[in-house]
Amino acid sequence: MSVADTTARSQVDTVSFEFDLRHSPKKVWRALTDPELLTEWLLPVFDLALESGHAFTFKAPPQPGWDGTVNCRMLEIEAPTKISYAWVVGDIDTVVTFTLAPTASGTRLSLVQSGFKEHQKQNWGGARYGWKLMGGRLVVLLARIP
Amino acid sequence: MQTAVAAEDKMFYALADPSRRAIFKSLMRGESAVKDLTARFDISQPAVSQHLALLKDAGLICGRKDGRSVYYRVEPKGMKPLIDWVAHYRAFWTEHVDRLEKLLEKMDE
């Protein structure tokens, strides 16, 4: 597996990766959508259904201040190329999106976790752009922290 | 002491509002008094003060009193929860995709 961290340096509200996997998209898709397989590599999943709008949960080990529940809602599902769901921990709403593209050797899996919900981004319009600009500035500010 | 989770929640909540983001961004360019911010943005002074209070509570800005004015500036350490959040999920996904690959090796076609 080769991995590239594709997170833009100036982008502080998004985590994004690309993985080159030596397995077919069909197989990778199964691992991303079968509850038993998901439980094995990601987290125990409950009430998963592959339909847009469906609510389900992941259960991580509890931590102080967090019972370990990740509340999810399916936003977009397009077998075997794209699966996107809301990933909510406490009041922090994020969106996790997996995109699969066939390659000569298997699958390119792209994974993006965005810090804010899609519909919020739309409501904000220009504000989102400002945030990215702000991120660039942030690096400078952080350098001053002792 | 507030927990890391509560600090994150407060910070994300504070920055989720476009007006507050605009005010915060403006403060990143330098210290400003409430009246300067009110003049710069098309919002009333009570609304600006309310946004500032929320940003301050989230630890993103701090204020100092000078005569009858309060001047606000960005508190760099306040962004730490966001940086921590990104670092946490970078590590989380790296570890779990590693597990995914191990699982794929075991799976039938």
Coordinates of C-alpha atoms in Angstrom, one line a residue:
Chain A
M1 CA 0.0 0.0 0.0
S2 CA 1.3 3.4 -0.8
V3 CA -0.2 6.3 1.0
A4 CA -0.2 10.0 0.4
D5 CA -1.4 12.6 2.9
T6 CA -3.3 14.9 0.5
T7 CA -4.4 17.4 3.2
A8 CA -3.7 20.9 2.0
R9 CA -1.3 22.6 4.3
S10 CA -3.5 25.6 4.6
Q11 CA -6.6 23.6 5.3
V12 CA -7.2 23.0 9.0
D13 CA -10.7 21.7 9.0
T14 CA -10.2 18.8 6.6
V15 CA -8.3 15.6 6.8
S16 CA -7.7 13.9 3.4
F17 CA -5.8 10.8 2.3
E18 CA -5.3 8.7 -0.8
F19 CA -4.4 5.1 -0.5
D20 CA -3.4 2.8 -3.4
L21 CA -4.7 -0.7 -2.5
R22 CA -3.8 -3.9 -4.4
H23 CA -7.4 -5.1 -4.3
S24 CA -10.3 -4.7 -6.7
P25 CA -12.8 -1.9 -6.0
K26 CA -15.5 -4.5 -5.6
K27 CA -13.6 -6.1 -2.7
V28 CA -12.7 -2.7 -1.1
W29 CA -16.4 -1.8 -1.4
R30 CA -17.4 -4.9 0.5
A31 CA -15.0 -4.0 3.3
L32 CA -16.5 -0.5 3.5
T33 CA -20.1 -1.6 3.5
D34 CA -20.4 -5.0 5.2
P35 CA -21.1 -4.5 8.9
E36 CA -18.9 -7.4 10.0
L37 CA -16.0 -6.3 7.9
L38 CA -16.4 -2.7 9.0
T39 CA -16.4 -3.8 12.6
E40 CA -13.2 -5.7 12.0
W41 CA -11.1 -2.8 10.5
L42 CA -12.9 0.4 11.6
L43 CA -15.2 0.2 14.6
P44 CA -18.2 -1.9 15.7
V45 CA -21.1 -0.6 13.7
F46 CA -24.8 -0.8 14.6
D47 CA -28.0 -0.5 12.4
L48 CA -26.1 0.1 9.2
A49 CA -28.2 0.2 6.1
L50 CA -27.0 1.2 2.7
E51 CA -29.6 3.9 2.0
S52 CA -29.3 7.6 1.9
G53 CA -30.8 9.2 5.0
H54 CA -30.4 6.1 7.2
A55 CA -29.0 6.7 10.7
F56 CA -26.5 4.3 12.3
T57 CA -23.7 4.4 14.9
F58 CA -20.2 3.3 15.5
K59 CA -19.0 2.5 19.0
A60 CA -15.5 3.4 19.9
P61 CA -14.0 2.6 23.3
P62 CA -15.4 5.2 25.8
Q63 CA -13.1 8.0 26.9
P64 CA -13.5 10.6 29.7
G65 CA -16.1 13.1 28.5
W66 CA -17.2 10.9 25.6
D67 CA -19.2 7.6 25.7
G68 CA -17.6 6.5 22.4
T69 CA -20.6 6.8 20.2
V70 CA -20.2 8.2 16.7
N71 CA -23.6 9.1 15.3
C72 CA -23.8 8.7 11.6
R73 CA -26.2 9.3 8.8
M74 CA -25.8 8.1 5.3
L75 CA -25.6 11.0 2.9
E76 CA -24.6 9.5 -0.4
I77 CA -24.1 5.9 -1.6
E78 CA -23.1 4.9 -5.1
A79 CA -21.9 1.3 -5.3
P80 CA -19.0 0.7 -5.8
T81 CA -17.5 4.2 -6.2
K82 CA -18.7 6.5 -3.4
I83 CA -20.0 6.3 0.2
S84 CA -20.4 9.4 2.3
Y85 CA -21.8 9.8 5.8
A86 CA -22.2 12.3 8.5
W87 CA -19.8 11.5 11.4
V88 CA -21.0 13.3 14.6
V89 CA -19.1 13.2 17.9
G90 CA -20.7 15.4 20.5
D91 CA -21.6 18.6 18.8
I92 CA -18.9 18.3 16.2
D93 CA -20.5 17.5 12.8
T94 CA -18.2 16.2 10.2
V95 CA -18.6 14.3 7.0
V96 CA -16.5 11.2 6.0
T97 CA -16.4 10.4 2.3
F98 CA -14.7 7.4 0.7
T99 CA -14.2 7.4 -3.1
L100 CA -13.0 4.4 -5.0
A101 CA -11.4 4.5 -8.4
P102 CA -10.0 1.4 -10.3
T103 CA -6.3 1.5 -11.1
A104 CA -4.1 -0.9 -13.0
S105 CA -3.0 -2.5 -9.8
G106 CA -6.3 -2.3 -7.8
T107 CA -8.1 0.6 -6.2
R108 CA -7.3 4.2 -5.4
L109 CA -9.2 4.9 -2.2
S110 CA -9.6 8.5 -1.3
L111 CA -10.7 9.4 2.2
V112 CA -11.8 12.9 3.2
Q113 CA -13.1 13.9 6.5
S114 CA -14.4 17.4 6.4
G115 CA -14.8 19.5 9.6
F116 CA -18.2 20.8 8.7
K117 CA -21.3 19.4 7.2
E118 CA -22.1 19.8 3.5
H119 CA -25.3 21.8 4.1
Q120 CA -23.5 24.2 6.4
K121 CA -20.8 24.8 3.8
Q122 CA -23.6 25.7 1.3
N123 CA -25.2 28.1 3.8
W124 CA -21.9 29.8 4.5
G125 CA -21.0 30.4 0.9
G126 CA -18.0 32.7 0.9
A127 CA -17.3 32.1 4.6
R128 CA -15.7 28.8 3.7
Y129 CA -13.2 30.4 1.4
G130 CA -12.3 32.8 4.2
W131 CA -11.6 29.9 6.5
K132 CA -9.1 28.4 4.2
L133 CA -7.3 31.7 4.0
M134 CA -7.4 31.8 7.7
G135 CA -5.8 28.4 7.9
G136 CA -2.8 29.7 6.0
R137 CA -2.5 32.5 8.6
L138 CA -2.9 30.0 11.4
V139 CA 0.4 28.4 10.7
V140 CA 2.1 31.7 11.4
L141 CA 0.2 32.2 14.6
L142 CA 0.9 28.7 15.9
A143 CA 4.6 29.2 15.4
R144 CA 4.4 31.8 18.2
I145 CA 3.0 29.4 20.8
P146 CA 5.7 28.5 23.3
Chain B
M1 CA -11.0 22.6 34.1
Q2 CA -13.0 22.0 30.9
T3 CA -12.4 18.7 29.1
A4 CA -10.7 18.6 25.7
V5 CA -14.0 17.5 24.2
A6 CA -15.9 20.4 25.7
A7 CA -13.2 22.8 24.4
E8 CA -13.5 21.4 20.9
D9 CA -17.2 21.7 20.9
K10 CA -17.1 25.3 22.0
M11 CA -14.5 26.2 19.4
F12 CA -16.3 24.5 16.5
Y13 CA -19.6 26.1 17.7
A14 CA -18.0 29.5 17.9
L15 CA -16.5 29.3 14.4
A16 CA -19.6 27.7 12.8
D17 CA -21.2 31.1 12.5
P18 CA -20.2 33.2 9.5
S19 CA -20.3 36.5 11.3
R20 CA -18.1 35.2 14.1
R21 CA -15.7 33.8 11.6
A22 CA -15.5 37.2 9.9
I23 CA -14.9 38.9 13.2
F24 CA -12.3 36.4 14.2
K25 CA -10.6 36.7 10.8
S26 CA -10.6 40.5 11.2
L27 CA -8.9 40.2 14.6
M28 CA -6.2 38.0 13.1
R29 CA -5.1 41.1 11.2
G30 CA -4.7 42.9 14.5
E31 CA -6.2 44.1 17.8
S32 CA -9.5 46.0 17.5
A33 CA -11.9 47.7 19.8
V34 CA -15.6 46.8 19.7
K35 CA -16.5 50.1 18.1
D36 CA -14.0 49.5 15.2
L37 CA -15.5 46.1 14.6
T38 CA -19.0 47.5 14.7
A39 CA -18.0 50.0 12.1
R40 CA -16.3 47.4 9.9
F41 CA -19.2 45.0 9.9
D42 CA -22.8 45.7 9.2
I43 CA -24.0 44.4 12.6
S44 CA -25.1 46.2 15.8
Q45 CA -22.8 46.8 18.7
P46 CA -24.8 44.4 21.0
A47 CA -24.5 41.7 18.3
V48 CA -20.8 42.3 17.9
S49 CA -20.3 42.1 21.7
Q50 CA -22.3 38.9 21.9
H51 CA -20.1 37.3 19.1
L52 CA -17.0 38.5 21.0
A53 CA -18.2 37.0 24.2
L54 CA -18.7 33.7 22.5
L55 CA -15.3 33.8 20.8
K56 CA -13.8 34.7 24.2
D57 CA -15.6 31.9 26.0
A58 CA -14.3 29.4 23.3
G59 CA -10.7 30.7 24.2
L60 CA -10.2 32.0 20.7
I61 CA -9.7 35.7 21.6
C62 CA -8.9 37.7 24.7
G63 CA -9.7 41.3 25.6
R64 CA -7.9 44.1 27.5
K65 CA -9.6 47.2 28.9
D66 CA -8.0 50.6 28.1
G67 CA -10.0 53.5 29.4
R68 CA -13.6 53.1 28.3
S69 CA -12.8 50.8 25.4
V70 CA -12.1 47.0 25.4
Y71 CA -9.6 45.8 22.8
Y72 CA -9.8 42.3 21.5
R73 CA -7.1 40.2 19.9
V74 CA -6.7 36.6 18.8
E75 CA -5.5 34.1 21.4
P76 CA -3.2 31.7 19.3
K77 CA -3.4 28.9 21.8
G78 CA -7.2 28.9 21.3
M79 CA -6.8 27.1 18.0
K80 CA -5.2 24.1 19.7
P81 CA -8.4 22.1 19.8
L82 CA -8.8 22.3 16.1
I83 CA -5.2 21.4 15.5
D84 CA -5.6 18.5 17.9
W85 CA -8.8 17.4 16.1
V86 CA -7.0 17.2 12.8
A87 CA -4.0 15.4 14.3
H88 CA -6.3 12.9 16.1
Y89 CA -8.1 12.0 12.9
R90 CA -5.0 11.8 10.8
A91 CA -3.6 9.2 13.2
F92 CA -7.0 7.5 13.5
W93 CA -7.5 7.0 9.8
T94 CA -3.9 6.0 9.2
E95 CA -4.2 3.3 11.8
H96 CA -7.5 2.0 10.6
V97 CA -6.8 2.0 6.9
D98 CA -3.7 -0.1 7.8
R99 CA -6.1 -2.5 9.4
L100 CA -8.3 -2.4 6.3
E101 CA -5.4 -3.5 4.2
K102 CA -4.6 -6.4 6.5
L103 CA -8.3 -7.4 6.3
L104 CA -8.3 -7.2 2.5
E105 CA -5.4 -9.6 2.3
K106 CA -7.5 -12.1 4.2
M107 CA -10.7 -11.7 2.3
D108 CA -11.8 -13.8 -0.7
E109 CA -12.2 -12.0 -4.0

